[in-house]
């Protein structure tokens, strides 16, 4: 590319990064884990890990991207070139790029579900089933091989249209609208749920601290997994967004804001979903698609003004999901631009063609598809990016890049903590994910 695109404003970049981090993990997994692992007993280690990973992984990937002004392939190549092995670095850089593309393809299937349900809240179709078996049947027929072709294609088309406008006019402008609207909608839901009978039991459930759960290593393992995947450190999306940053940007400050608002989004989801479940006396022990497409619609139907609540809820979920989908597709699109010289629109069309064909074919196996990626590829990509930045490029390079744009030097603890704690954590997440069948 003759001239690299860039974000137009600091908050445009921050909102785009928040959008990449806020996704289905915040909405269909975080509340479940808070519920399963002792409420506040889960929140304590979760907050600790959010601070640790935000302080290390998010800052490092943003800084690495900005320093190299490129996606993962060239960034890894530049790092290894300093040791005379550029080709090896470029080869390793394909891991996070292809991981981002594969994750985006799987996420496209999920976004097709969300778009269908969002439209269905307006038509009344989503709340039409008579009982829980009806809701399960409706979701099952959609989440099957070639069960949702139209809406899945429509979701991808919407995403690609935004991406065709580029970084400043597409990603940034879209997130400036989508993220504030998402937060407002969830705040409205939170206020509504707060006034429902029995909601107070949900709040007690969230903020209780179960000593037994707090001392259980499993609680800490899943809190680590939740924080790691929620902050989107994988050596691709955050790195590529960082490559569009000017040297005037204070990266550590931006990373702190991203971690803060991502955590707020997760807490909002918990403060809506757990008290809502408490109003019916139901225990929240089912996460993932079943929570979002079966149990919550069944619950919302029984609430006063259920149709309006369903519209607000699924509209908010759609905005969160679309912002994440754009981030996932951006790394492979930028790679096509960098490696082929194609323009932005043509690169989007290439990736869209790959995305639509494969996503249609994997509709019936998308859960297994996403599990493999989250267990193996994401932590591996994050670990490799960390190795390139801290072990290959070294302390002097890292200190210069992290402090670029800052008025005061960032803490000297950053480098050793990242090198000797964060990078091992990435591979610990990989090992624990393999051993436990996924922790994200």
One Martini backbone bead per residue (centre of mass of N, CA, C, O) as a GRO file, in nm:
protein
  440
    1UNK     BB    1   0.096   0.036   0.023
    2UNK     BB    2   0.145   0.370  -0.021
    3UNK     BB    3  -0.079   0.447   0.208
    4UNK     BB    4  -0.154   0.439   0.526
    5UNK     BB    5  -0.396   0.407   0.721
    6UNK     BB    6  -0.611   0.590   0.964
    7UNK     BB    7  -0.706   0.725   1.235
    8UNK     BB    8  -0.875   1.033   1.324
    9UNK     BB    9  -0.903   0.946   1.636
   10UNK     BB   10  -0.874   0.846   1.952
   11UNK     BB   11  -1.177   0.751   2.001
   12UNK     BB   12  -1.198   0.588   1.748
   13UNK     BB   13  -0.989   0.378   1.829
   14UNK     BB   14  -1.105   0.294   2.103
   15UNK     BB   15  -1.386   0.204   1.999
   16UNK     BB   16  -1.276  -0.013   1.810
   17UNK     BB   17  -1.139  -0.182   2.036
   18UNK     BB   18  -1.390  -0.225   2.200
   19UNK     BB   19  -1.546  -0.365   1.972
   20UNK     BB   20  -1.346  -0.607   1.949
   21UNK     BB   21  -1.392  -0.702   2.253
   22UNK     BB   22  -1.693  -0.676   2.226
   23UNK     BB   23  -1.887  -0.975   2.269
   24UNK     BB   24  -1.999  -1.290   2.326
   25UNK     BB   25  -1.831  -1.332   2.584
   26UNK     BB   26  -1.979  -1.105   2.746
   27UNK     BB   27  -2.281  -1.225   2.705
   28UNK     BB   28  -2.268  -1.570   2.703
   29UNK     BB   29  -2.030  -1.613   2.941
   30UNK     BB   30  -1.978  -1.423   3.181
   31UNK     BB   31  -2.243  -1.459   3.347
   32UNK     BB   32  -2.207  -1.764   3.385
   33UNK     BB   33  -1.937  -1.755   3.544
   34UNK     BB   34  -2.033  -1.585   3.774
   35UNK     BB   35  -2.248  -1.794   3.860
   36UNK     BB   36  -2.065  -2.062   3.886
   37UNK     BB   37  -1.802  -1.894   4.050
   38UNK     BB   38  -1.916  -1.703   4.299
   39UNK     BB   39  -1.916  -1.429   4.172
   40UNK     BB   40  -1.694  -1.247   4.335
   41UNK     BB   41  -1.492  -1.490   4.316
   42UNK     BB   42  -1.458  -1.429   4.006
   43UNK     BB   43  -1.407  -1.119   3.986
   44UNK     BB   44  -1.136  -1.092   4.123
   45UNK     BB   45  -0.956  -1.251   3.917
   46UNK     BB   46  -1.059  -1.108   3.667
   47UNK     BB   47  -0.951  -0.823   3.732
   48UNK     BB   48  -0.659  -0.905   3.756
   49UNK     BB   49  -0.630  -1.012   3.458
   50UNK     BB   50  -0.713  -0.757   3.312
   51UNK     BB   51  -0.482  -0.585   3.413
   52UNK     BB   52  -0.250  -0.763   3.316
   53UNK     BB   53  -0.331  -0.784   3.007
   54UNK     BB   54  -0.367  -0.483   2.953
   55UNK     BB   55  -0.068  -0.405   3.047
   56UNK     BB   56   0.054  -0.606   2.824
   57UNK     BB   57  -0.087  -0.724   2.560
   58UNK     BB   58  -0.231  -0.470   2.452
   59UNK     BB   59   0.012  -0.282   2.442
   60UNK     BB   60   0.203  -0.459   2.269
   61UNK     BB   61   0.025  -0.487   2.013
   62UNK     BB   62  -0.008  -0.192   1.953
   63UNK     BB   63   0.299  -0.121   1.941
   64UNK     BB   64   0.383  -0.324   1.724
   65UNK     BB   65   0.202  -0.216   1.499
   66UNK     BB   66   0.305   0.078   1.497
   67UNK     BB   67   0.609   0.020   1.450
   68UNK     BB   68   0.553  -0.147   1.162
   69UNK     BB   69   0.304  -0.073   0.987
   70UNK     BB   70   0.158  -0.369   1.019
   71UNK     BB   71   0.094  -0.677   0.998
   72UNK     BB   72   0.189  -0.980   1.115
   73UNK     BB   73   0.380  -1.068   0.886
   74UNK     BB   74   0.566  -0.812   0.877
   75UNK     BB   75   0.617  -0.787   1.178
   76UNK     BB   76   0.761  -1.059   1.209
   77UNK     BB   77   0.967  -1.005   0.985
   78UNK     BB   78   1.103  -0.758   1.114
   79UNK     BB   79   1.195  -0.898   1.367
   80UNK     BB   80   1.367  -1.130   1.222
   81UNK     BB   81   1.552  -0.942   1.054
   82UNK     BB   82   1.728  -0.859   1.305
   83UNK     BB   83   1.833  -1.187   1.279
   84UNK     BB   84   1.821  -1.293   0.965
   85UNK     BB   85   1.482  -1.412   0.952
   86UNK     BB   86   1.229  -1.314   0.781
   87UNK     BB   87   1.083  -1.566   0.663
   88UNK     BB   88   1.015  -1.695   0.934
   89UNK     BB   89   0.838  -1.464   1.037
   90UNK     BB   90   0.629  -1.468   0.808
   91UNK     BB   91   0.534  -1.755   0.853
   92UNK     BB   92   0.430  -1.705   1.147
   93UNK     BB   93   0.228  -1.469   1.065
   94UNK     BB   94   0.004  -1.660   0.944
   95UNK     BB   95  -0.133  -1.762   1.197
   96UNK     BB   96  -0.300  -1.505   1.289
   97UNK     BB   97  -0.433  -1.450   1.014
   98UNK     BB   98  -0.579  -1.723   0.973
   99UNK     BB   99  -0.717  -1.711   1.247
  100UNK     BB  100  -0.888  -1.460   1.189
  101UNK     BB  101  -1.037  -1.574   0.944
  102UNK     BB  102  -1.159  -1.824   1.083
  103UNK     BB  103  -1.305  -1.667   1.305
  104UNK     BB  104  -1.476  -1.491   1.114
  105UNK     BB  105  -1.629  -1.725   0.983
  106UNK     BB  106  -1.761  -1.829   1.242
  107UNK     BB  107  -1.889  -1.550   1.322
  108UNK     BB  108  -2.077  -1.529   1.078
  109UNK     BB  109  -2.275  -1.741   1.171
  110UNK     BB  110  -2.360  -1.596   1.432
  111UNK     BB  111  -2.452  -1.329   1.291
  112UNK     BB  112  -2.682  -1.464   1.143
  113UNK     BB  113  -2.846  -1.529   1.391
  114UNK     BB  114  -2.867  -1.242   1.507
  115UNK     BB  115  -3.004  -1.108   1.266
  116UNK     BB  116  -3.256  -1.285   1.263
  117UNK     BB  117  -3.345  -1.211   1.556
  118UNK     BB  118  -3.361  -0.909   1.523
  119UNK     BB  119  -3.581  -0.912   1.307
  120UNK     BB  120  -3.776  -1.104   1.475
  121UNK     BB  121  -3.854  -0.888   1.691
  122UNK     BB  122  -4.028  -0.718   1.489
  123UNK     BB  123  -4.219  -0.961   1.378
  124UNK     BB  124  -4.236  -1.197   1.629
  125UNK     BB  125  -4.081  -1.473   1.584
  126UNK     BB  126  -3.901  -1.509   1.841
  127UNK     BB  127  -4.174  -1.515   2.049
  128UNK     BB  128  -4.369  -1.749   1.935
  129UNK     BB  129  -4.309  -1.968   2.102
  130UNK     BB  130  -4.458  -2.153   2.371
  131UNK     BB  131  -4.184  -2.300   2.457
  132UNK     BB  132  -3.877  -2.423   2.519
  133UNK     BB  133  -3.893  -2.631   2.286
  134UNK     BB  134  -3.958  -2.422   2.067
  135UNK     BB  135  -3.696  -2.257   2.094
  136UNK     BB  136  -3.504  -2.494   2.040
  137UNK     BB  137  -3.616  -2.567   1.759
  138UNK     BB  138  -3.563  -2.297   1.617
  139UNK     BB  139  -3.258  -2.299   1.659
  140UNK     BB  140  -3.188  -2.581   1.541
  141UNK     BB  141  -3.286  -2.519   1.246
  142UNK     BB  142  -3.078  -2.288   1.206
  143UNK     BB  143  -2.824  -2.454   1.350
  144UNK     BB  144  -2.764  -2.583   1.055
  145UNK     BB  145  -2.721  -2.708   0.767
  146UNK     BB  146  -2.820  -2.459   0.574
  147UNK     BB  147  -3.023  -2.279   0.792
  148UNK     BB  148  -2.894  -1.950   0.724
  149UNK     BB  149  -2.810  -1.813   0.449
  150UNK     BB  150  -2.924  -1.526   0.422
  151UNK     BB  151  -2.840  -1.389   0.699
  152UNK     BB  152  -2.542  -1.453   0.675
  153UNK     BB  153  -2.490  -1.295   0.418
  154UNK     BB  154  -2.593  -1.023   0.521
  155UNK     BB  155  -2.384  -0.985   0.748
  156UNK     BB  156  -2.136  -0.983   0.561
  157UNK     BB  157  -2.219  -0.745   0.384
  158UNK     BB  158  -2.230  -0.531   0.602
  159UNK     BB  159  -1.936  -0.557   0.688
  160UNK     BB  160  -1.801  -0.499   0.405
  161UNK     BB  161  -1.912  -0.220   0.357
  162UNK     BB  162  -1.767  -0.090   0.591
  163UNK     BB  163  -1.472  -0.182   0.513
  164UNK     BB  164  -1.459  -0.034   0.231
  165UNK     BB  165  -1.425   0.258   0.372
  166UNK     BB  166  -1.229   0.188   0.594
  167UNK     BB  167  -1.096   0.312   0.876
  168UNK     BB  168  -1.213   0.605   0.914
  169UNK     BB  169  -1.496   0.573   0.736
  170UNK     BB  170  -1.570   0.290   0.869
  171UNK     BB  171  -1.477   0.173   1.144
  172UNK     BB  172  -1.487   0.434   1.309
  173UNK     BB  173  -1.775   0.537   1.247
  174UNK     BB  174  -1.926   0.283   1.334
  175UNK     BB  175  -1.819   0.277   1.635
  176UNK     BB  176  -1.929   0.562   1.714
  177UNK     BB  177  -2.218   0.436   1.708
  178UNK     BB  178  -2.233   0.142   1.824
  179UNK     BB  179  -2.110   0.166   2.113
  180UNK     BB  180  -2.295   0.377   2.246
  181UNK     BB  181  -2.557   0.224   2.185
  182UNK     BB  182  -2.494  -0.032   2.336
  183UNK     BB  183  -2.467   0.094   2.620
  184UNK     BB  184  -2.745   0.223   2.632
  185UNK     BB  185  -2.915  -0.034   2.596
  186UNK     BB  186  -2.800  -0.184   2.848
  187UNK     BB  187  -2.886   0.027   3.053
  188UNK     BB  188  -3.185   0.002   3.001
  189UNK     BB  189  -3.203  -0.296   3.079
  190UNK     BB  190  -3.093  -0.266   3.366
  191UNK     BB  191  -3.321  -0.084   3.470
  192UNK     BB  192  -3.555  -0.269   3.411
  193UNK     BB  193  -3.462  -0.517   3.577
  194UNK     BB  194  -3.441  -0.371   3.859
  195UNK     BB  195  -3.780  -0.354   3.868
  196UNK     BB  196  -3.796  -0.650   3.906
  197UNK     BB  197  -3.906  -0.910   4.060
  198UNK     BB  198  -3.612  -1.056   4.213
  199UNK     BB  199  -3.346  -0.904   4.124
  200UNK     BB  200  -3.188  -0.884   4.394
  201UNK     BB  201  -3.088  -1.180   4.389
  202UNK     BB  202  -2.890  -1.134   4.156
  203UNK     BB  203  -2.702  -0.932   4.300
  204UNK     BB  204  -2.621  -1.119   4.528
  205UNK     BB  205  -2.495  -1.329   4.335
  206UNK     BB  206  -2.273  -1.150   4.211
  207UNK     BB  207  -2.147  -1.018   4.505
  208UNK     BB  208  -2.073  -1.264   4.615
  209UNK     BB  209  -1.836  -1.448   4.837
  210UNK     BB  210  -1.700  -1.758   4.779
  211UNK     BB  211  -1.450  -1.909   4.940
  212UNK     BB  212  -1.439  -2.177   4.788
  213UNK     BB  213  -1.419  -2.056   4.501
  214UNK     BB  214  -1.165  -1.874   4.551
  215UNK     BB  215  -0.981  -2.143   4.624
  216UNK     BB  216  -1.035  -2.243   4.339
  217UNK     BB  217  -0.854  -2.300   4.056
  218UNK     BB  218  -1.086  -2.299   3.847
  219UNK     BB  219  -1.169  -2.005   3.880
  220UNK     BB  220  -0.893  -1.888   3.783
  221UNK     BB  221  -0.883  -2.019   3.506
  222UNK     BB  222  -1.155  -1.895   3.392
  223UNK     BB  223  -1.075  -1.602   3.443
  224UNK     BB  224  -0.836  -1.602   3.254
  225UNK     BB  225  -0.984  -1.684   2.997
  226UNK     BB  226  -1.186  -1.451   2.991
  227UNK     BB  227  -0.979  -1.217   2.982
  228UNK     BB  228  -0.810  -1.301   2.739
  229UNK     BB  229  -1.049  -1.312   2.523
  230UNK     BB  230  -1.186  -1.035   2.577
  231UNK     BB  231  -0.911  -0.864   2.487
  232UNK     BB  232  -0.799  -0.972   2.206
  233UNK     BB  233  -0.540  -1.157   2.229
  234UNK     BB  234  -0.375  -1.283   1.900
  235UNK     BB  235  -0.184  -1.118   1.689
  236UNK     BB  236  -0.406  -0.925   1.517
  237UNK     BB  237  -0.632  -0.703   1.575
  238UNK     BB  238  -0.468  -0.514   1.766
  239UNK     BB  239  -0.226  -0.487   1.581
  240UNK     BB  240  -0.370  -0.365   1.330
  241UNK     BB  241  -0.482  -0.116   1.476
  242UNK     BB  242  -0.203  -0.009   1.566
  243UNK     BB  243  -0.100   0.047   1.263
  244UNK     BB  244  -0.310   0.314   1.256
  245UNK     BB  245  -0.126   0.477   1.439
  246UNK     BB  246   0.004   0.743   1.569
  247UNK     BB  247   0.283   0.877   1.745
  248UNK     BB  248   0.087   1.052   1.946
  249UNK     BB  249  -0.005   0.802   2.086
  250UNK     BB  250  -0.113   0.673   2.399
  251UNK     BB  251  -0.113   0.348   2.452
  252UNK     BB  252  -0.156   0.283   2.756
  253UNK     BB  253  -0.410   0.462   2.782
  254UNK     BB  254  -0.579   0.315   2.567
  255UNK     BB  255  -0.569   0.032   2.694
  256UNK     BB  256  -0.714   0.110   2.957
  257UNK     BB  257  -0.983   0.188   2.822
  258UNK     BB  258  -1.047  -0.078   2.691
  259UNK     BB  259  -1.050  -0.253   2.949
  260UNK     BB  260  -1.267  -0.093   3.097
  261UNK     BB  261  -1.506  -0.110   2.883
  262UNK     BB  262  -1.510  -0.415   2.861
  263UNK     BB  263  -1.585  -0.461   3.159
  264UNK     BB  264  -1.846  -0.300   3.156
  265UNK     BB  265  -1.989  -0.477   2.949
  266UNK     BB  266  -1.982  -0.738   3.113
  267UNK     BB  267  -2.133  -0.625   3.363
  268UNK     BB  268  -2.391  -0.548   3.218
  269UNK     BB  269  -2.467  -0.830   3.132
  270UNK     BB  270  -2.484  -0.943   3.421
  271UNK     BB  271  -2.696  -0.718   3.525
  272UNK     BB  272  -2.914  -0.842   3.331
  273UNK     BB  273  -2.917  -1.162   3.327
  274UNK     BB  274  -2.913  -1.258   3.624
  275UNK     BB  275  -3.164  -1.101   3.731
  276UNK     BB  276  -3.356  -1.212   3.517
  277UNK     BB  277  -3.334  -1.504   3.612
  278UNK     BB  278  -3.422  -1.447   3.911
  279UNK     BB  279  -3.727  -1.374   3.852
  280UNK     BB  280  -3.771  -1.709   3.800
  281UNK     BB  281  -3.554  -1.888   3.968
  282UNK     BB  282  -3.319  -1.924   3.779
  283UNK     BB  283  -3.027  -2.082   3.687
  284UNK     BB  284  -2.708  -1.986   3.561
  285UNK     BB  285  -2.578  -2.278   3.362
  286UNK     BB  286  -2.609  -2.156   3.055
  287UNK     BB  287  -2.419  -2.104   2.789
  288UNK     BB  288  -2.406  -1.961   2.502
  289UNK     BB  289  -2.638  -2.004   2.260
  290UNK     BB  290  -2.861  -2.108   2.451
  291UNK     BB  291  -2.894  -1.848   2.609
  292UNK     BB  292  -2.953  -1.644   2.367
  293UNK     BB  293  -3.175  -1.841   2.185
  294UNK     BB  294  -3.354  -1.969   2.432
  295UNK     BB  295  -3.369  -1.868   2.737
  296UNK     BB  296  -3.407  -1.559   2.698
  297UNK     BB  297  -3.656  -1.551   2.514
  298UNK     BB  298  -3.834  -1.707   2.713
  299UNK     BB  299  -3.808  -1.492   2.936
  300UNK     BB  300  -3.893  -1.232   2.781
  301UNK     BB  301  -4.183  -1.318   2.712
  302UNK     BB  302  -4.275  -1.297   3.031
  303UNK     BB  303  -4.236  -1.006   3.017
  304UNK     BB  304  -4.299  -0.694   3.036
  305UNK     BB  305  -4.251  -0.586   2.725
  306UNK     BB  306  -4.092  -0.812   2.562
  307UNK     BB  307  -4.058  -0.704   2.271
  308UNK     BB  308  -3.889  -0.454   2.340
  309UNK     BB  309  -3.664  -0.603   2.487
  310UNK     BB  310  -3.579  -0.777   2.246
  311UNK     BB  311  -3.498  -0.551   2.059
  312UNK     BB  312  -3.280  -0.424   2.238
  313UNK     BB  313  -3.106  -0.672   2.286
  314UNK     BB  314  -3.044  -0.763   1.984
  315UNK     BB  315  -2.932  -0.495   1.891
  316UNK     BB  316  -2.693  -0.490   2.085
  317UNK     BB  317  -2.567  -0.761   1.999
  318UNK     BB  318  -2.521  -0.685   1.704
  319UNK     BB  319  -2.322  -0.453   1.754
  320UNK     BB  320  -2.108  -0.617   1.903
  321UNK     BB  321  -2.060  -0.831   1.680
  322UNK     BB  322  -1.987  -0.644   1.438
  323UNK     BB  323  -1.733  -0.514   1.562
  324UNK     BB  324  -1.579  -0.786   1.577
  325UNK     BB  325  -1.595  -0.875   1.281
  326UNK     BB  326  -1.432  -0.644   1.161
  327UNK     BB  327  -1.168  -0.709   1.308
  328UNK     BB  328  -1.125  -1.000   1.198
  329UNK     BB  329  -1.119  -0.907   0.885
  330UNK     BB  330  -0.887  -0.695   0.873
  331UNK     BB  331  -0.625  -0.860   0.860
  332UNK     BB  332  -0.675  -1.011   0.588
  333UNK     BB  333  -0.726  -0.759   0.419
  334UNK     BB  334  -0.450  -0.623   0.470
  335UNK     BB  335  -0.286  -0.857   0.354
  336UNK     BB  336  -0.386  -0.841   0.066
  337UNK     BB  337  -0.287  -0.557   0.019
  338UNK     BB  338   0.020  -0.604   0.085
  339UNK     BB  339   0.067  -0.871  -0.113
  340UNK     BB  340  -0.093  -0.754  -0.396
  341UNK     BB  341  -0.200  -0.437  -0.430
  342UNK     BB  342  -0.477  -0.413  -0.370
  343UNK     BB  343  -0.748  -0.270  -0.304
  344UNK     BB  344  -0.983  -0.239  -0.072
  345UNK     BB  345  -1.233  -0.353  -0.220
  346UNK     BB  346  -1.098  -0.602  -0.349
  347UNK     BB  347  -1.008  -0.730  -0.080
  348UNK     BB  348  -1.291  -0.763   0.036
  349UNK     BB  349  -1.395  -0.953  -0.190
  350UNK     BB  350  -1.201  -1.184  -0.144
  351UNK     BB  351  -1.275  -1.239   0.156
  352UNK     BB  352  -1.580  -1.268   0.112
  353UNK     BB  353  -1.569  -1.519  -0.066
  354UNK     BB  354  -1.439  -1.699   0.142
  355UNK     BB  355  -1.640  -1.651   0.377
  356UNK     BB  356  -1.908  -1.748   0.244
  357UNK     BB  357  -1.835  -2.035   0.164
  358UNK     BB  358  -1.734  -2.149   0.438
  359UNK     BB  359  -1.967  -2.060   0.627
  360UNK     BB  360  -2.185  -2.233   0.482
  361UNK     BB  361  -2.034  -2.516   0.533
  362UNK     BB  362  -2.011  -2.475   0.877
  363UNK     BB  363  -2.289  -2.455   1.027
  364UNK     BB  364  -2.292  -2.755   1.169
  365UNK     BB  365  -1.965  -2.696   1.299
  366UNK     BB  366  -1.901  -2.421   1.452
  367UNK     BB  367  -1.833  -2.503   1.741
  368UNK     BB  368  -1.578  -2.669   1.676
  369UNK     BB  369  -1.432  -2.452   1.517
  370UNK     BB  370  -1.409  -2.242   1.757
  371UNK     BB  371  -1.266  -2.421   1.960
  372UNK     BB  372  -1.001  -2.464   1.810
  373UNK     BB  373  -0.922  -2.164   1.791
  374UNK     BB  374  -0.935  -2.087   2.099
  375UNK     BB  375  -0.733  -2.307   2.197
  376UNK     BB  376  -0.487  -2.269   1.977
  377UNK     BB  377  -0.455  -1.992   1.808
  378UNK     BB  378  -0.481  -1.746   1.995
  379UNK     BB  379  -0.253  -1.804   2.207
  380UNK     BB  380  -0.033  -1.847   1.995
  381UNK     BB  381  -0.042  -1.565   1.866
  382UNK     BB  382   0.019  -1.408   2.125
  383UNK     BB  383   0.290  -1.547   2.194
  384UNK     BB  384   0.439  -1.476   1.929
  385UNK     BB  385   0.416  -1.169   1.954
  386UNK     BB  386   0.571  -1.153   2.220
  387UNK     BB  387   0.836  -1.275   2.123
  388UNK     BB  388   0.899  -1.069   1.900
  389UNK     BB  389   0.898  -0.812   2.084
  390UNK     BB  390   1.076  -0.910   2.345
  391UNK     BB  391   1.295  -1.125   2.236
  392UNK     BB  392   1.380  -1.014   1.950
  393UNK     BB  393   1.383  -0.692   1.974
  394UNK     BB  394   1.376  -0.581   2.262
  395UNK     BB  395   1.410  -0.338   2.502
  396UNK     BB  396   1.481  -0.082   2.343
  397UNK     BB  397   1.250  -0.103   2.142
  398UNK     BB  398   1.011  -0.122   2.336
  399UNK     BB  399   1.054   0.141   2.496
  400UNK     BB  400   1.024   0.329   2.255
  401UNK     BB  401   0.734   0.245   2.159
  402UNK     BB  402   0.572   0.280   2.428
  403UNK     BB  403   0.677   0.596   2.466
  404UNK     BB  404   0.541   0.686   2.229
  405UNK     BB  405   0.341   0.976   2.306
  406UNK     BB  406   0.462   1.034   2.583
  407UNK     BB  407   0.538   1.235   2.860
  408UNK     BB  408   0.589   0.979   3.034
  409UNK     BB  409   0.743   0.721   3.133
  410UNK     BB  410   0.704   0.407   3.147
  411UNK     BB  411   0.726   0.151   3.326
  412UNK     BB  412   0.997  -0.067   3.391
  413UNK     BB  413   0.809  -0.331   3.438
  414UNK     BB  414   0.698  -0.406   3.162
  415UNK     BB  415   0.910  -0.589   3.033
  416UNK     BB  416   0.944  -0.820   3.247
  417UNK     BB  417   0.645  -0.897   3.268
  418UNK     BB  418   0.606  -0.975   2.972
  419UNK     BB  419   0.848  -1.176   2.934
  420UNK     BB  420   0.794  -1.356   3.224
  421UNK     BB  421   0.459  -1.363   3.229
  422UNK     BB  422   0.279  -1.320   2.977
  423UNK     BB  423   0.394  -1.532   2.781
  424UNK     BB  424   0.346  -1.780   2.963
  425UNK     BB  425   0.039  -1.736   2.979
  426UNK     BB  426  -0.028  -1.797   2.686
  427UNK     BB  427   0.072  -2.101   2.713
  428UNK     BB  428  -0.113  -2.171   2.948
  429UNK     BB  429  -0.377  -2.131   2.795
  430UNK     BB  430  -0.318  -2.348   2.589
  431UNK     BB  431  -0.286  -2.590   2.783
  432UNK     BB  432  -0.556  -2.560   2.938
  433UNK     BB  433  -0.738  -2.580   2.692
  434UNK     BB  434  -0.656  -2.866   2.613
  435UNK     BB  435  -0.717  -3.007   2.892
  436UNK     BB  436  -1.033  -2.861   2.922
  437UNK     BB  437  -1.170  -2.773   2.643
  438UNK     BB  438  -1.158  -2.483   2.731
  439UNK     BB  439  -1.146  -2.122   2.879
  440UNK     BB  440  -1.306  -1.895   2.677
   0.00000   0.00000   0.00000
